[in-house]
mmCIF file of C-alpha atoms in Angstrom:
data_model
loop_
_atom_site.group_PDB
_atom_site.id
_atom_site.type_symbol
_atom_site.label_atom_id
_atom_site.label_comp_id
_atom_site.label_asym_id
_atom_site.label_seq_id
_atom_site.Cartn_x
_atom_site.Cartn_y
_atom_site.Cartn_z
ATOM 1 C CA MET Q 301 0.004 0.028 0.004
ATOM 2 C CA THR Q 302 1.318 3.460 -0.947
ATOM 3 C CA ALA Q 303 1.405 5.998 1.881
ATOM 4 C CA ASP Q 304 -0.655 9.085 1.245
ATOM 5 C CA ILE Q 305 1.988 11.724 1.855
ATOM 6 C CA VAL Q 306 1.062 15.440 1.484
ATOM 7 C CA PRO Q 307 3.890 17.392 -0.098
ATOM 8 C CA PHE Q 308 5.367 20.292 1.794
ATOM 9 C CA ASN Q 309 4.150 23.586 0.489
ATOM 10 C CA PRO Q 310 6.346 26.510 1.836
ATOM 11 C CA LEU Q 311 3.820 29.057 0.480
ATOM 12 C CA ASP Q 312 0.967 27.544 2.553
ATOM 13 C CA LYS Q 313 -0.445 30.317 4.737
ATOM 14 C CA LYS Q 314 0.230 28.326 7.906
ATOM 15 C CA ASN Q 315 3.787 27.775 6.933
ATOM 16 C CA LEU Q 316 4.199 31.425 6.093
ATOM 17 C CA GLY Q 317 2.616 32.378 9.389
ATOM 18 C CA ALA Q 318 5.042 30.049 11.217
ATOM 19 C CA SER Q 319 7.962 31.783 9.584
ATOM 20 C CA VAL Q 320 6.637 35.171 10.943
ATOM 21 C CA ALA Q 321 6.295 33.592 14.416
ATOM 22 C CA GLU Q 322 9.860 32.214 14.271
ATOM 23 C CA ALA Q 323 11.243 35.551 13.095
ATOM 24 C CA MET Q 324 9.764 37.217 16.106
ATOM 25 C CA LEU Q 325 11.077 34.673 18.565
ATOM 26 C CA SER Q 326 14.634 35.026 17.023
ATOM 27 C CA GLY Q 327 14.540 38.782 17.603
ATOM 28 C CA LYS Q 328 16.366 40.807 20.347
ATOM 29 C CA VAL Q 329 15.028 40.861 23.840
ATOM 30 C CA HIS Q 330 14.216 44.434 24.997
ATOM 31 C CA PRO Q 331 13.298 45.763 28.490
ATOM 32 C CA LEU Q 332 9.603 46.552 28.273
ATOM 33 C CA GLY Q 333 9.984 49.675 30.269
ATOM 34 C CA ASP Q 334 12.697 51.189 28.052
ATOM 35 C CA LEU Q 335 11.820 50.511 24.386
ATOM 36 C CA PRO Q 336 13.387 52.308 21.525
ATOM 37 C CA GLU Q 337 10.741 54.255 19.543
ATOM 38 C CA PHE Q 338 9.869 52.661 16.217
ATOM 39 C CA LYS Q 339 7.144 52.635 13.500
ATOM 40 C CA GLY Q 340 4.931 49.873 12.224
ATOM 41 C CA ALA Q 341 2.472 47.201 13.275
ATOM 42 C CA GLY Q 342 3.227 43.594 14.202
ATOM 43 C CA ILE Q 343 3.357 40.895 16.858
ATOM 44 C CA TYR Q 344 5.090 40.733 20.258
ATOM 45 C CA ALA Q 345 5.706 38.492 23.294
ATOM 46 C CA ILE Q 346 6.136 39.736 26.852
ATOM 47 C CA TYR Q 347 8.322 37.921 29.343
ATOM 48 C CA TYR Q 348 8.361 37.992 33.172
ATOM 49 C CA SER Q 349 11.526 37.121 35.279
ATOM 50 C CA GLY Q 350 10.591 38.490 38.734
ATOM 51 C CA ASP Q 351 9.754 37.066 42.169
ATOM 52 C CA PHE Q 352 5.920 37.053 42.143
ATOM 53 C CA ALA Q 353 5.366 33.567 43.548
ATOM 54 C CA PRO Q 354 2.518 32.399 41.236
ATOM 55 C CA TYR Q 355 4.648 32.959 38.210
ATOM 56 C CA ARG Q 356 7.794 31.097 39.443
ATOM 57 C CA GLU Q 357 7.457 28.374 36.784
ATOM 58 C CA ILE Q 358 7.801 30.956 33.929
ATOM 59 C CA ALA Q 359 10.163 33.300 35.721
ATOM 60 C CA ARG Q 360 12.852 30.690 36.027
ATOM 61 C CA ARG Q 361 12.653 30.015 32.338
ATOM 62 C CA ASN Q 362 13.295 33.748 31.621
ATOM 63 C CA LYS Q 363 16.175 34.400 33.861
ATOM 64 C CA ASP Q 364 19.425 35.881 32.547
ATOM 65 C CA GLY Q 365 17.703 37.011 29.329
ATOM 66 C CA LYS Q 366 16.702 33.535 28.238
ATOM 67 C CA ALA Q 367 13.090 34.696 27.366
ATOM 68 C CA GLY Q 368 11.811 31.147 26.917
ATOM 69 C CA ALA Q 369 8.239 31.326 28.234
ATOM 70 C CA PRO Q 370 6.063 34.398 27.333
ATOM 71 C CA ILE Q 371 3.513 35.517 29.897
ATOM 72 C CA TYR Q 372 1.531 37.297 27.218
ATOM 73 C CA VAL Q 373 1.397 37.375 23.373
ATOM 74 C CA GLY Q 374 -0.308 40.079 21.433
ATOM 75 C CA LYS Q 375 -0.590 42.090 18.268
ATOM 76 C CA ALA Q 376 -0.937 45.595 17.055
ATOM 77 C CA VAL Q 377 -2.524 46.386 13.695
ATOM 78 C CA PRO Q 378 -2.865 49.683 11.863
ATOM 79 C CA ALA Q 379 -6.076 51.628 12.161
ATOM 80 C CA GLY Q 380 -8.222 50.504 9.276
ATOM 81 C CA ALA Q 381 -5.984 47.475 8.632
ATOM 82 C CA ARG Q 382 -8.869 45.617 7.078
ATOM 83 C CA LYS Q 383 -11.686 47.359 5.300
ATOM 84 C CA GLY Q 384 -14.255 45.258 3.542
ATOM 85 C CA GLY Q 385 -12.276 42.081 4.188
ATOM 86 C CA VAL Q 386 -9.294 43.322 2.223
ATOM 87 C CA ALA Q 387 -5.891 43.749 3.902
ATOM 88 C CA THR Q 388 -4.314 47.180 3.474
ATOM 89 C CA LEU Q 389 -0.795 48.168 4.094
ATOM 90 C CA GLY Q 390 -0.055 50.371 7.042
ATOM 91 C CA ASN Q 391 0.632 54.006 6.290
ATOM 92 C CA GLY Q 392 3.129 54.736 9.043
ATOM 93 C CA GLY Q 393 2.355 55.401 12.777
ATOM 94 C CA LYS Q 394 3.553 53.536 15.717
ATOM 95 C CA PRO Q 395 0.724 51.002 16.713
ATOM 96 C CA LEU Q 396 3.119 48.310 17.897
ATOM 97 C CA PHE Q 397 5.304 50.645 19.929
ATOM 98 C CA ASN Q 398 2.216 52.371 21.374
ATOM 99 C CA ARG Q 399 0.650 49.028 22.355
ATOM 100 C CA LEU Q 400 3.820 47.922 24.168
ATOM 101 C CA CYS Q 401 3.917 51.268 26.008
ATOM 102 C CA GLU Q 402 0.263 50.790 27.087
ATOM 103 C CA HIS Q 403 1.160 47.405 28.564
ATOM 104 C CA ALA Q 404 4.152 49.010 30.393
ATOM 105 C CA GLU Q 405 1.804 51.610 31.903
ATOM 106 C CA SER Q 406 -0.611 48.884 33.112
ATOM 107 C CA ILE Q 407 2.216 47.162 34.879
ATOM 108 C CA ARG Q 408 3.593 50.382 36.430
ATOM 109 C CA ALA Q 409 0.107 51.085 37.798
ATOM 110 C CA VAL Q 410 0.124 48.006 40.044
ATOM 111 C CA ALA Q 411 1.955 47.483 43.293
ATOM 112 C CA ASN Q 412 2.859 43.775 43.135
ATOM 113 C CA LEU Q 413 4.711 43.850 39.744
ATOM 114 C CA CYS Q 414 7.837 45.679 38.745
ATOM 115 C CA ILE Q 415 8.388 46.990 35.173
ATOM 116 C CA GLU Q 416 12.110 46.256 35.462
ATOM 117 C CA GLU Q 417 11.222 42.494 35.638
ATOM 118 C CA PHE Q 418 9.532 42.482 32.174
ATOM 119 C CA SER Q 419 11.019 42.199 28.742
ATOM 120 C CA CYS Q 420 9.684 41.661 25.303
ATOM 121 C CA ARG Q 421 10.371 40.599 21.746
ATOM 122 C CA PHE Q 422 8.522 42.178 18.820
ATOM 123 C CA LEU Q 423 8.384 41.989 15.087
ATOM 124 C CA VAL Q 424 7.186 44.613 12.581
ATOM 125 C CA ALA Q 425 5.273 42.748 9.882
ATOM 126 C CA ASP Q 426 2.939 43.256 6.996
ATOM 127 C CA ASP Q 427 -0.534 43.413 8.568
ATOM 128 C CA ILE Q 428 -1.843 40.458 6.474
ATOM 129 C CA TRP Q 429 0.415 38.060 8.571
ATOM 130 C CA ILE Q 430 -0.115 39.619 12.004
ATOM 131 C CA PRO Q 431 -3.191 37.756 13.169
ATOM 132 C CA LEU Q 432 -1.912 34.390 12.039
ATOM 133 C CA GLY Q 433 1.388 34.894 13.652
ATOM 134 C CA GLU Q 434 -0.227 35.902 16.881
ATOM 135 C CA SER Q 435 -2.548 32.887 16.909
ATOM 136 C CA LEU Q 436 0.273 30.404 16.246
ATOM 137 C CA LEU Q 437 2.216 31.885 19.101
ATOM 138 C CA ILE Q 438 -0.693 31.701 21.532
ATOM 139 C CA ALA Q 439 -1.505 28.151 20.488
ATOM 140 C CA ARG Q 440 2.125 27.118 20.976
ATOM 141 C CA TYR Q 441 2.875 28.724 24.420
ATOM 142 C CA SER Q 442 -0.621 29.165 25.905
ATOM 143 C CA PRO Q 443 0.678 32.249 27.889
ATOM 144 C CA VAL Q 444 -1.147 32.522 31.292
ATOM 145 C CA TRP Q 445 -2.271 36.073 30.647
ATOM 146 C CA ASN Q 446 -3.906 34.969 27.393
ATOM 147 C CA SER Q 447 -5.255 31.582 28.487
ATOM 148 C CA LEU Q 448 -6.173 31.788 32.191
ATOM 149 C CA MET Q 449 -6.419 35.403 33.180
ATOM 150 C CA ASP Q 450 -8.524 37.845 31.227
ATOM 151 C CA GLY Q 451 -7.906 41.588 31.245
ATOM 152 C CA PHE Q 452 -4.334 42.558 30.822
ATOM 153 C CA GLY Q 453 -4.875 43.892 27.371
ATOM 154 C CA ASP Q 454 -8.150 45.659 28.238
ATOM 155 C CA HIS Q 455 -8.724 49.430 27.965
ATOM 156 C CA ASP Q 456 -10.755 51.681 30.151
ATOM 157 C CA PRO Q 457 -14.364 51.088 28.950
ATOM 158 C CA GLY Q 458 -15.256 54.706 29.665
ATOM 159 C CA SER Q 459 -17.820 56.475 31.781
ATOM 160 C CA GLY Q 460 -21.156 54.633 32.109
ATOM 161 C CA ARG Q 461 -19.633 51.259 30.867
ATOM 162 C CA TYR Q 462 -18.350 49.797 34.131
ATOM 163 C CA ASN Q 463 -21.192 47.276 34.608
ATOM 164 C CA GLY Q 464 -18.970 44.444 33.493
ATOM 165 C CA MET Q 465 -17.024 42.193 35.986
ATOM 166 C CA ARG Q 466 -13.639 43.225 37.013
ATOM 167 C CA PRO Q 467 -10.979 41.333 34.964
ATOM 168 C CA ARG Q 468 -9.130 38.459 36.715
ATOM 169 C CA TRP Q 469 -5.889 40.215 35.968
ATOM 170 C CA ASP Q 470 -6.886 43.288 37.979
ATOM 171 C CA VAL Q 471 -7.986 41.121 40.984
ATOM 172 C CA LEU Q 472 -4.598 39.515 41.125
ATOM 173 C CA HIS Q 473 -2.756 42.745 40.250
ATOM 174 C CA PRO Q 474 -4.833 45.653 41.568
ATOM 175 C CA GLY Q 475 -3.903 49.265 40.785
ATOM 176 C CA ARG Q 476 -5.453 50.300 37.456
ATOM 177 C CA GLY Q 477 -7.947 53.028 38.366
ATOM 178 C CA TRP Q 478 -10.680 52.137 35.871
ATOM 179 C CA ALA Q 479 -10.724 48.520 37.012
ATOM 180 C CA VAL Q 480 -11.715 49.467 40.555
ATOM 181 C CA LYS Q 481 -14.956 50.887 39.027
ATOM 182 C CA CYS Q 482 -15.997 47.575 37.612
ATOM 183 C CA LYS Q 483 -18.205 45.074 39.480
ATOM 184 C CA ASP Q 484 -16.501 42.786 42.102
ATOM 185 C CA ARG Q 485 -15.761 39.207 41.225
ATOM 186 C CA GLN Q 486 -16.774 36.455 43.575
ATOM 187 C CA GLU Q 487 -13.285 35.003 43.496
ATOM 188 C CA CYS Q 488 -10.330 36.709 45.355
ATOM 189 C CA ALA Q 489 -6.762 37.217 44.472
ATOM 190 C CA GLU Q 490 -5.794 34.065 46.491
ATOM 191 C CA ASP Q 491 -8.186 31.969 44.388
ATOM 192 C CA ILE Q 492 -6.735 33.197 41.151
ATOM 193 C CA ALA Q 493 -3.080 32.825 42.369
ATOM 194 C CA ARG Q 494 -3.815 29.108 43.183
ATOM 195 C CA ASP Q 495 -5.290 28.696 39.662
ATOM 196 C CA VAL Q 496 -2.233 30.341 38.127
ATOM 197 C CA GLU Q 497 0.207 28.136 40.125
ATOM 198 C CA THR Q 498 -1.770 24.936 39.100
ATOM 199 C CA TYR Q 499 -2.011 26.006 35.505
ATOM 200 C CA LEU Q 500 1.762 26.667 35.214
ATOM 201 C CA ARG Q 501 2.740 23.562 37.167
ATOM 202 C CA ASN Q 502 0.905 21.455 34.712
ATOM 203 C CA ALA Q 503 1.913 23.393 31.561
ATOM 204 C CA SER Q 504 4.140 21.901 28.767
ATOM 205 C CA PHE Q 505 6.767 24.466 27.915
ATOM 206 C CA PRO Q 506 8.191 24.162 24.412
ATOM 207 C CA THR Q 507 11.945 23.521 24.311
ATOM 208 C CA SER Q 508 12.362 24.867 20.802
ATOM 209 C CA ASP Q 509 11.308 28.076 19.001
ATOM 210 C CA ARG Q 510 10.774 25.970 15.756
ATOM 211 C CA PHE Q 511 7.213 25.518 14.603
ATOM 212 C CA ILE Q 512 5.930 22.261 13.172
ATOM 213 C CA VAL Q 513 2.865 22.991 11.140
ATOM 214 C CA SER Q 514 0.735 19.878 10.264
ATOM 215 C CA GLU Q 515 -0.727 19.615 6.791
ATOM 216 C CA GLU Q 516 -4.534 19.122 6.595
#
């Protein structure tokens, strides 16, 4: 019997997306709180290497600049990047730089995290590849701030729109002024911390930055 082997297609969108994700992972590690200003949109990963006990499993993988286990993965696309379902090229601006600066401000606002303990990698990319690159990175690493704790990337919903539940991120890391105005959660910080420790203790951390994309 002849095996049904699917030939490798380097131009398949999943393989192209994987190359974008790998390019980001091979990039330079920068301190999140002291980024060089740059233009463009793209994808990024944020790493934690501090002493907050619930994150010890990822912190030890990020010591000494190793940056092996992101705590959060995200993207920043240009305003109007897709209109009518058609991708458009960005026309300048600093959406990726601005997004990382917003994250730095969120961390600076809380008392139990220190911005000096955070670093990041980022990649400026054509906006057609940004969502795919981000989704592949999240699927591979399942960062705790993407998978278990909602809210890190949230913005102030604005006056009159605080009826939603306070994000889990803000319960564990209180300090953002707008989050205090949201409704209380039934779970407390200790409950969430236990969930985080269990999640990370049972997580499978990739040992390589190479992506293996299965053919369907």
